[in-house]
GROMACS .gro file of C-alpha atoms in nm:
model
  373
    1MET     CA    1   0.202   1.880  -0.759
    2GLU     CA    2  -0.117   1.900  -0.936
    3THR     CA    3  -0.264   1.788  -1.252
    4PRO     CA    4  -0.155   2.031  -1.445
    5GLU     CA    5   0.176   2.059  -1.321
    6TRP     CA    6   0.225   1.661  -1.447
    7ASP     CA    7   0.053   1.744  -1.755
    8GLU     CA    8   0.337   1.991  -1.832
    9VAL     CA    9   0.612   1.752  -1.705
   10THR     CA   10   0.464   1.498  -1.972
   11GLU     CA   11   0.470   1.703  -2.225
   12TRP     CA   12   0.844   1.789  -2.133
   13ALA     CA   13   0.911   1.396  -2.123
   14ARG     CA   14   0.759   1.369  -2.475
   15GLU     CA   15   0.966   1.613  -2.631
   16TYR     CA   16   1.299   1.586  -2.469
   17LEU     CA   17   1.332   1.205  -2.319
   18LEU     CA   18   1.137   1.005  -2.575
   19ASP     CA   19   1.185   1.155  -2.871
   20SER     CA   20   1.378   0.855  -3.034
   21THR     CA   21   1.311   0.554  -3.183
   22ASP     CA   22   1.476   0.361  -2.899
   23PRO     CA   23   1.308   0.489  -2.576
   24HIS     CA   24   1.448   0.241  -2.383
   25ALA     CA   25   1.838   0.318  -2.500
   26GLN     CA   26   1.717   0.699  -2.409
   27LEU     CA   27   1.633   0.642  -2.082
   28ARG     CA   28   1.859   0.462  -1.976
   29ARG     CA   29   2.144   0.736  -2.106
   30ALA     CA   30   1.905   1.013  -1.923
   31GLY     CA   31   2.026   0.816  -1.601
   32PHE     CA   32   1.699   0.589  -1.558
   33PRO     CA   33   1.747   0.247  -1.373
   34ALA     CA   34   1.790  -0.040  -1.643
   35ASP     CA   35   1.486  -0.254  -1.411
   36PHE     CA   36   1.292   0.054  -1.432
   37VAL     CA   37   1.324   0.135  -1.817
   38ALA     CA   38   1.280  -0.231  -1.900
   39ASP     CA   39   0.930  -0.258  -1.712
   40LEU     CA   40   0.812   0.039  -1.886
   41PRO     CA   41   0.563  -0.057  -2.160
   42LEU     CA   42   0.700   0.144  -2.436
   43THR     CA   43   0.584   0.172  -2.757
   44SER     CA   44   0.656   0.352  -3.099
   45VAL     CA   45   0.467   0.630  -2.997
   46SER     CA   46   0.583   0.929  -2.800
   47SER     CA   47   0.316   1.032  -2.632
   48HIS     CA   48   0.207   0.684  -2.494
   49ASN     CA   49   0.559   0.634  -2.372
   50ALA     CA   50   0.541   1.004  -2.199
   51ARG     CA   51   0.230   0.920  -1.991
   52ALA     CA   52   0.399   0.584  -1.904
   53LEU     CA   53   0.706   0.707  -1.765
   54VAL     CA   54   0.532   0.958  -1.576
   55TYR     CA   55   0.274   0.734  -1.418
   56ALA     CA   56   0.566   0.504  -1.307
   57SER     CA   57   0.773   0.783  -1.189
   58ARG     CA   58   0.456   0.930  -0.955
   59ARG     CA   59   0.474   0.599  -0.786
   60SER     CA   60   0.718   0.698  -0.559
   61ILE     CA   61   0.833   1.083  -0.420
   62ALA     CA   62   1.214   0.928  -0.555
   63GLY     CA   63   1.053   0.858  -0.864
   64GLN     CA   64   0.928   1.189  -0.938
   65VAL     CA   65   1.260   1.340  -0.809
   66ARG     CA   66   1.463   1.169  -1.055
   67LEU     CA   67   1.239   1.225  -1.335
   68LEU     CA   68   1.255   1.589  -1.268
   69ARG     CA   69   1.635   1.597  -1.271
   70ALA     CA   70   1.662   1.407  -1.598
   71LEU     CA   71   1.444   1.694  -1.745
   72VAL     CA   72   1.618   1.950  -1.618
   73LEU     CA   73   1.958   1.824  -1.675
   74ASP     CA   74   1.830   1.771  -2.057
   75ASP     CA   75   2.087   2.017  -2.319
   76ARG     CA   76   1.740   2.113  -2.469
   77LEU     CA   77   1.543   2.193  -2.215
   78ARG     CA   78   1.842   2.410  -2.027
   79ASN     CA   79   1.855   2.617  -2.317
   80LEU     CA   80   1.456   2.734  -2.268
   81PRO     CA   81   1.278   2.967  -2.030
   82ASP     CA   82   1.103   2.666  -1.927
   83VAL     CA   83   1.366   2.508  -1.732
   84THR     CA   84   1.314   2.758  -1.462
   85VAL     CA   85   0.970   2.604  -1.417
   86ALA     CA   86   1.116   2.255  -1.421
   87GLU     CA   87   1.348   2.347  -1.142
   88GLY     CA   88   1.102   2.516  -0.933
   89PHE     CA   89   0.898   2.149  -0.960
   90LEU     CA   90   1.250   1.995  -0.875
   91ALA     CA   91   1.298   2.202  -0.577
   92GLN     CA   92   0.918   2.124  -0.440
   93LEU     CA   93   0.998   1.771  -0.507
   94GLU     CA   94   1.313   1.777  -0.342
   95ARG     CA   95   1.178   1.933  -0.046
   96ASP     CA   96   0.872   1.737   0.004
   97ALA     CA   97   1.138   1.415  -0.018
   98ALA     CA   98   1.323   1.545   0.267
   99ALA     CA   99   1.006   1.570   0.484
  100HIS     CA  100   0.904   1.207   0.396
  101ASP     CA  101   1.250   1.081   0.451
  102ALA     CA  102   1.167   1.257   0.792
  103GLN     CA  103   0.914   1.069   0.864
  104ASP     CA  104   0.917   0.659   0.956
  105VAL     CA  105   0.594   0.581   0.772
  106PHE     CA  106   0.579   0.215   0.944
  107ARG     CA  107   0.583   0.400   1.269
  108THR     CA  108   0.284   0.652   1.185
  109CYS     CA  109  -0.010   0.591   1.435
  110VAL     CA  110  -0.265   0.873   1.252
  111LEU     CA  111  -0.346   0.805   0.896
  112ARG     CA  112  -0.601   0.947   0.630
  113GLY     CA  113  -0.488   1.321   0.735
  114GLY     CA  114  -0.587   1.250   1.114
  115SER     CA  115  -0.892   1.113   1.038
  116GLU     CA  116  -0.789   0.726   1.144
  117VAL     CA  117  -0.583   0.605   1.388
  118PHE     CA  118  -0.343   0.267   1.402
  119LEU     CA  119  -0.311   0.150   1.769
  120ASP     CA  120   0.007  -0.015   1.868
  121ARG     CA  121   0.129  -0.382   1.671
  122ASP     CA  122   0.486  -0.264   1.694
  123ASP     CA  123   0.546  -0.673   1.585
  124LEU     CA  124   0.361  -0.559   1.282
  125ARG     CA  125   0.486  -0.255   1.175
  126GLU     CA  126   0.868  -0.416   1.153
  127THR     CA  127   0.724  -0.710   0.998
  128LEU     CA  128   0.540  -0.497   0.695
  129ARG     CA  129   0.895  -0.295   0.671
  130ALA     CA  130   1.107  -0.604   0.647
  131PHE     CA  131   0.836  -0.746   0.416
  132VAL     CA  132   0.823  -0.446   0.147
  133ALA     CA  133   1.172  -0.388   0.153
  134ASP     CA  134   1.268  -0.769   0.094
  135ALA     CA  135   1.149  -0.869  -0.263
  136HIS     CA  136   1.199  -1.252  -0.226
  137LYS     CA  137   0.914  -1.257   0.040
  138SER     CA  138   0.600  -1.299  -0.179
  139VAL     CA  139   0.330  -1.383   0.120
  140LEU     CA  140   0.233  -1.255   0.439
  141LEU     CA  141   0.036  -1.441   0.666
  142VAL     CA  142  -0.168  -1.268   0.974
  143ASP     CA  143  -0.254  -1.497   1.283
  144GLY     CA  144  -0.431  -1.377   1.576
  145GLU     CA  145  -0.761  -1.490   1.786
  146PRO     CA  146  -1.085  -1.350   1.660
  147ASP     CA  147  -1.137  -0.976   1.772
  148SER     CA  148  -0.757  -0.927   1.796
  149GLY     CA  149  -0.735  -0.727   1.474
  150ARG     CA  150  -0.641  -0.879   1.195
  151SER     CA  151  -0.851  -0.751   0.950
  152TYR     CA  152  -0.684  -0.408   1.106
  153THR     CA  153  -0.400  -0.468   1.000
  154TYR     CA  154  -0.564  -0.365   0.647
  155SER     CA  155  -0.549  -0.019   0.803
  156LEU     CA  156  -0.171   0.012   0.780
  157ILE     CA  157  -0.142  -0.154   0.476
  158ARG     CA  158  -0.337   0.092   0.314
  159HIS     CA  159  -0.164   0.412   0.475
  160LEU     CA  160   0.166   0.224   0.326
  161ALA     CA  161   0.047   0.179  -0.014
  162GLN     CA  162   0.018   0.553  -0.035
  163HIS     CA  163   0.385   0.596   0.072
  164ARG     CA  164   0.535   0.272  -0.093
  165GLY     CA  165   0.379   0.271  -0.447
  166PHE     CA  166   0.174  -0.061  -0.417
  167ARG     CA  167  -0.214  -0.073  -0.491
  168PRO     CA  168  -0.447  -0.319  -0.241
  169ALA     CA  169  -0.676  -0.527  -0.400
  170ARG     CA  170  -0.869  -0.687  -0.077
  171ILE     CA  171  -1.143  -0.918  -0.074
  172MET     CA  172  -1.345  -1.053   0.194
  173LEU     CA  173  -1.381  -1.423   0.239
  174GLU     CA  174  -1.675  -1.606   0.394
  175PRO     CA  175  -1.837  -1.916   0.451
  176THR     CA  176  -1.978  -1.954   0.103
  177THR     CA  177  -1.703  -1.780  -0.086
  178THR     CA  178  -1.560  -1.953  -0.368
  179ALA     CA  179  -1.259  -2.007  -0.611
  180THR     CA  180  -1.463  -1.849  -0.895
  181LYS     CA  181  -1.575  -1.620  -0.701
  182VAL     CA  182  -1.240  -1.495  -0.593
  183VAL     CA  183  -1.069  -1.532  -0.888
  184ARG     CA  184  -1.339  -1.343  -1.069
  185ARG     CA  185  -1.273  -1.043  -0.860
  186LEU     CA  186  -0.887  -1.059  -0.875
  187ALA     CA  187  -0.931  -1.044  -1.251
  188ALA     CA  188  -1.164  -0.754  -1.218
  189PHE     CA  189  -0.899  -0.593  -1.052
  190VAL     CA  190  -0.595  -0.636  -1.262
  191ALA     CA  191  -0.784  -0.653  -1.596
  192ASP     CA  192  -0.712  -0.302  -1.802
  193PRO     CA  193  -0.981  -0.181  -2.053
  194ARG     CA  194  -0.728   0.025  -2.202
  195ALA     CA  195  -0.557  -0.280  -2.369
  196GLY     CA  196  -0.864  -0.467  -2.497
  197VAL     CA  197  -0.806  -0.758  -2.319
  198ALA     CA  198  -1.073  -1.007  -2.213
  199PRO     CA  199  -0.978  -1.213  -1.921
  200PRO     CA  200  -1.048  -1.553  -1.932
  201VAL     CA  201  -1.256  -1.580  -1.651
  202PRO     CA  202  -1.652  -1.514  -1.793
  203THR     CA  203  -1.892  -1.283  -1.686
  204GLY     CA  204  -2.191  -1.429  -1.710
  205LEU     CA  205  -2.367  -1.648  -1.483
  206ASP     CA  206  -2.360  -1.929  -1.743
  207ASP     CA  207  -2.054  -1.940  -1.866
  208LEU     CA  208  -1.772  -2.189  -1.747
  209LEU     CA  209  -1.469  -2.102  -1.576
  210PRO     CA  210  -1.158  -2.224  -1.717
  211ALA     CA  211  -0.904  -2.451  -1.538
  212LEU     CA  212  -0.820  -2.275  -1.208
  213ASP     CA  213  -0.487  -2.261  -1.258
  214GLU     CA  214  -0.528  -2.116  -1.597
  215ALA     CA  215  -0.664  -1.862  -1.473
  216VAL     CA  216  -0.485  -1.795  -1.198
  217HIS     CA  217  -0.163  -1.731  -1.407
  218TRP     CA  218  -0.345  -1.530  -1.622
  219VAL     CA  219  -0.437  -1.324  -1.310
  220VAL     CA  220  -0.080  -1.318  -1.219
  221CYS     CA  221   0.111  -1.282  -1.541
  222GLN     CA  222  -0.166  -0.965  -1.575
  223ALA     CA  223  -0.061  -0.795  -1.272
  224THR     CA  224   0.311  -0.871  -1.295
  225GLY     CA  225   0.282  -0.652  -1.626
  226ALA     CA  226   0.039  -0.397  -1.499
  227GLU     CA  227   0.137  -0.001  -1.421
  228ASP     CA  228   0.037  -0.110  -1.101
  229LEU     CA  229   0.261  -0.313  -0.847
  230PHE     CA  230  -0.040  -0.530  -0.669
  231TRP     CA  231  -0.106  -0.666  -0.319
  232PHE     CA  232  -0.409  -0.923  -0.302
  233VAL     CA  233  -0.550  -0.897   0.032
  234LEU     CA  234  -0.761  -1.206   0.096
  235ASP     CA  235  -0.953  -1.123   0.456
  236ASP     CA  236  -1.117  -1.357   0.714
  237CYS     CA  237  -0.927  -1.653   0.565
  238ASP     CA  238  -1.026  -1.816   0.882
  239ARG     CA  239  -1.409  -1.797   0.791
  240LEU     CA  240  -1.364  -2.031   0.494
  241ASP     CA  241  -1.518  -2.351   0.483
  242PRO     CA  242  -1.291  -2.651   0.591
  243GLY     CA  243  -1.383  -2.807   0.244
  244SER     CA  244  -1.435  -2.493   0.045
  245ASP     CA  245  -1.219  -2.440  -0.309
  246VAL     CA  246  -1.079  -2.138  -0.220
  247TRP     CA  247  -0.817  -2.319   0.001
  248ASP     CA  248  -0.634  -2.487  -0.305
  249LEU     CA  249  -0.685  -2.128  -0.489
  250ILE     CA  250  -0.495  -1.976  -0.215
  251GLY     CA  251  -0.211  -2.211  -0.266
  252GLN     CA  252  -0.198  -2.203  -0.612
  253LEU     CA  253  -0.270  -1.771  -0.622
  254ALA     CA  254   0.099  -1.795  -0.354
  255LEU     CA  255   0.274  -2.071  -0.623
  256ALA     CA  256   0.228  -1.875  -0.895
  257ILE     CA  257   0.342  -1.543  -0.732
  258TYR     CA  258   0.662  -1.696  -0.631
  259GLU     CA  259   0.703  -1.853  -0.997
  260HIS     CA  260   0.671  -1.510  -1.132
  261GLU     CA  261   0.914  -1.313  -0.902
  262PRO     CA  262   1.222  -1.407  -1.006
  263VAL     CA  263   1.131  -1.298  -1.379
  264ARG     CA  264   1.007  -0.922  -1.237
  265ARG     CA  265   1.103  -0.934  -0.909
  266GLU     CA  266   1.028  -0.562  -0.839
  267GLN     CA  267   0.676  -0.572  -1.042
  268ALA     CA  268   0.576  -0.913  -0.903
  269PRO     CA  269   0.247  -0.921  -0.666
  270ARG     CA  270   0.258  -1.031  -0.306
  271LEU     CA  271  -0.028  -1.202  -0.107
  272VAL     CA  272  -0.160  -1.100   0.219
  273LEU     CA  273  -0.364  -1.355   0.390
  274LEU     CA  274  -0.539  -1.204   0.681
  275GLY     CA  275  -0.669  -1.448   0.952
  276TYR     CA  276  -0.410  -1.752   0.856
  277GLY     CA  277  -0.337  -1.954   1.077
  278PRO     CA  278  -0.055  -2.263   1.102
  279ALA     CA  279  -0.322  -2.491   1.161
  280MET     CA  280  -0.479  -2.414   0.840
  281ARG     CA  281  -0.413  -2.555   0.493
  282GLN     CA  282  -0.035  -2.576   0.443
  283LEU     CA  283   0.090  -2.352   0.160
  284PRO     CA  284   0.325  -2.546  -0.104
  285HIS     CA  285   0.693  -2.641   0.071
  286ASP     CA  286   0.849  -2.441  -0.222
  287LEU     CA  287   0.732  -2.139  -0.053
  288ARG     CA  288   0.875  -2.187   0.319
  289HIS     CA  289   1.158  -1.905   0.246
  290SER     CA  290   0.898  -1.679   0.091
  291LEU     CA  291   0.676  -1.599   0.401
  292CYS     CA  292   0.642  -1.389   0.648
  293TRP     CA  293   0.444  -1.440   0.958
  294ASP     CA  294   0.295  -1.204   1.217
  295ARG     CA  295   0.043  -1.267   1.492
  296ALA     CA  296  -0.256  -0.992   1.587
  297ARG     CA  297  -0.324  -0.929   1.951
  298PRO     CA  298  -0.604  -0.673   2.076
  299ALA     CA  299  -0.476  -0.342   2.223
  300GLY     CA  300  -0.504  -0.289   2.581
  301PRO     CA  301  -0.497   0.057   2.783
  302VAL     CA  302  -0.111   0.046   2.810
  303ASP     CA  303  -0.115   0.057   2.445
  304VAL     CA  304  -0.379   0.311   2.460
  305ARG     CA  305  -0.206   0.507   2.701
  306ALA     CA  306   0.105   0.495   2.491
  307PHE     CA  307  -0.066   0.649   2.189
  308PHE     CA  308  -0.208   0.924   2.385
  309ASP     CA  309   0.103   0.989   2.528
  310ARG     CA  310   0.300   0.993   2.183
  311TYR     CA  311   0.028   1.197   1.995
  312LEU     CA  312  -0.063   1.473   2.216
  313ARG     CA  313   0.293   1.560   2.303
  314GLU     CA  314   0.383   1.551   1.942
  315GLN     CA  315   0.062   1.769   1.848
  316PRO     CA  316  -0.059   1.944   2.154
  317PRO     CA  317  -0.409   2.099   2.126
  318PRO     CA  318  -0.386   2.443   2.033
  319SER     CA  319  -0.495   2.570   2.352
  320LEU     CA  320  -0.230   2.407   2.547
  321ALA     CA  321   0.066   2.451   2.304
  322ALA     CA  322   0.138   2.820   2.434
  323LEU     CA  323   0.187   2.748   2.775
  324ALA     CA  324   0.528   2.718   2.948
  325ALA     CA  325   0.678   2.405   2.957
  326GLY     CA  326   0.625   2.314   3.284
  327GLU     CA  327   0.250   2.365   3.282
  328ARG     CA  328   0.207   2.234   2.936
  329ASP     CA  329   0.361   1.889   3.011
  330ALA     CA  330   0.123   1.858   3.353
  331ALA     CA  331  -0.171   1.950   3.142
  332LEU     CA  332  -0.076   1.697   2.897
  333ALA     CA  333  -0.042   1.411   3.147
  334ALA     CA  334  -0.392   1.520   3.280
  335LEU     CA  335  -0.540   1.526   2.956
  336VAL     CA  336  -0.370   1.184   2.857
  337ASP     CA  337  -0.565   1.038   3.171
  338VAL     CA  338  -0.888   1.151   3.062
  339ALA     CA  339  -0.815   1.078   2.669
  340VAL     CA  340  -0.746   0.692   2.812
  341GLU     CA  341  -1.032   0.670   3.065
  342GLU     CA  342  -1.302   0.781   2.822
  343VAL     CA  343  -1.167   0.580   2.545
  344LEU     CA  344  -1.145   0.274   2.731
  345ALA     CA  345  -1.517   0.315   2.877
  346ALA     CA  346  -1.619   0.347   2.517
  347ALA     CA  347  -1.487   0.082   2.407
  348ALA     CA  348  -1.578  -0.163   2.673
  349GLY     CA  349  -1.964  -0.144   2.575
  350GLY     CA  350  -2.143  -0.169   2.264
  351ALA     CA  351  -2.239  -0.505   2.098
  352GLY     CA  352  -2.240  -0.619   1.738
  353GLU     CA  353  -1.908  -0.463   1.600
  354SER     CA  354  -1.556  -0.622   1.724
  355TYR     CA  355  -1.359  -0.504   2.026
  356MET     CA  356  -1.048  -0.368   1.816
  357ARG     CA  357  -1.352  -0.181   1.589
  358ARG     CA  358  -1.509  -0.008   1.911
  359LEU     CA  359  -1.136   0.089   2.036
  360GLY     CA  360  -0.992   0.226   1.710
  361THR     CA  361  -1.371   0.414   1.657
  362ALA     CA  362  -1.355   0.607   2.029
  363VAL     CA  363  -0.981   0.661   1.974
  364GLU     CA  364  -1.051   0.848   1.658
  365GLY     CA  365  -1.341   1.044   1.853
  366ALA     CA  366  -1.088   1.142   2.115
  367VAL     CA  367  -0.838   1.249   1.865
  368ARG     CA  368  -1.096   1.497   1.681
  369VAL     CA  369  -1.187   1.641   2.072
  370CYS     CA  370  -0.858   1.688   2.161
  371ARG     CA  371  -0.765   1.906   1.807
  372SER     CA  372  -1.105   2.081   1.916
  373LEU     CA  373  -0.921   2.226   2.200
   0.00000   0.00000   0.00000
């Protein structure tokens, strides 16, 4: 559904679901879950409430279906011609939901409409599946040797964000990165300019930063109360100087998220630390049951072959799709051999970029060639 359709849905929600002095109770009577309703920033203004309801519902396909079902079941809308339009929207969303449910987004290899690939990392995929499903897990740590693809993890996280309704906010760390810089970046991510609330994190060069603990708790509190569900991603943790004050910030940030989790579990932010190994600064002891770990490793020839074998059989080039089964299988096997050979040769050369980045770029180029055959 596009913006004009959602504008129409917003107007229906204002008129039929939120025309009440107690919008929370009215939404619960309409069948919305109590915890979902409690998290909505509802006011006495029905138009604002309608926008908040639609915004929150659009985070997931299931939420969109739930909203349209509530509308088509409303007695007042059912007696109007608009119900036919609403039923059409609902039917479209139910088809989208069925197609989405048939896909396992955690196993996806080709991302962003086919312009990006994500190789291997079966363990990471299952770790992320468990992390997303368990609201009690608040910190994901990804370790691995340099050039093993730790930062590559972010590609899959971005893909999952589109399907699981969260917003990743990534900060790249460097040896000179300070806690002040990280807090300011996080505050910029979570601050809502529409609310008119200024963050306690100054922006002027001569302004003093308040106590780190105060600033961290403000950031986490804002994120927990925001319409978006935030994942804070700190990348290249291993590049930090051993004496950096960012290590203290990471511990305080992880602990603040942990402390907010029981209050508003479904809306509390998550923390992802890429390049964070067991030998680095230990996180607070209270977090020991809230952590998920993954260890990255470079993809090799077996992984590249497995990717092309799966991809080309699921999406054969148009020139091969019409062939008889036996002939098509032989042609696909030969194409897999060629693709693997060319990709490994391309990834072996070059300088300046990491091996996993070169490998990913080579695979993406091969995918484009296969699609053009």
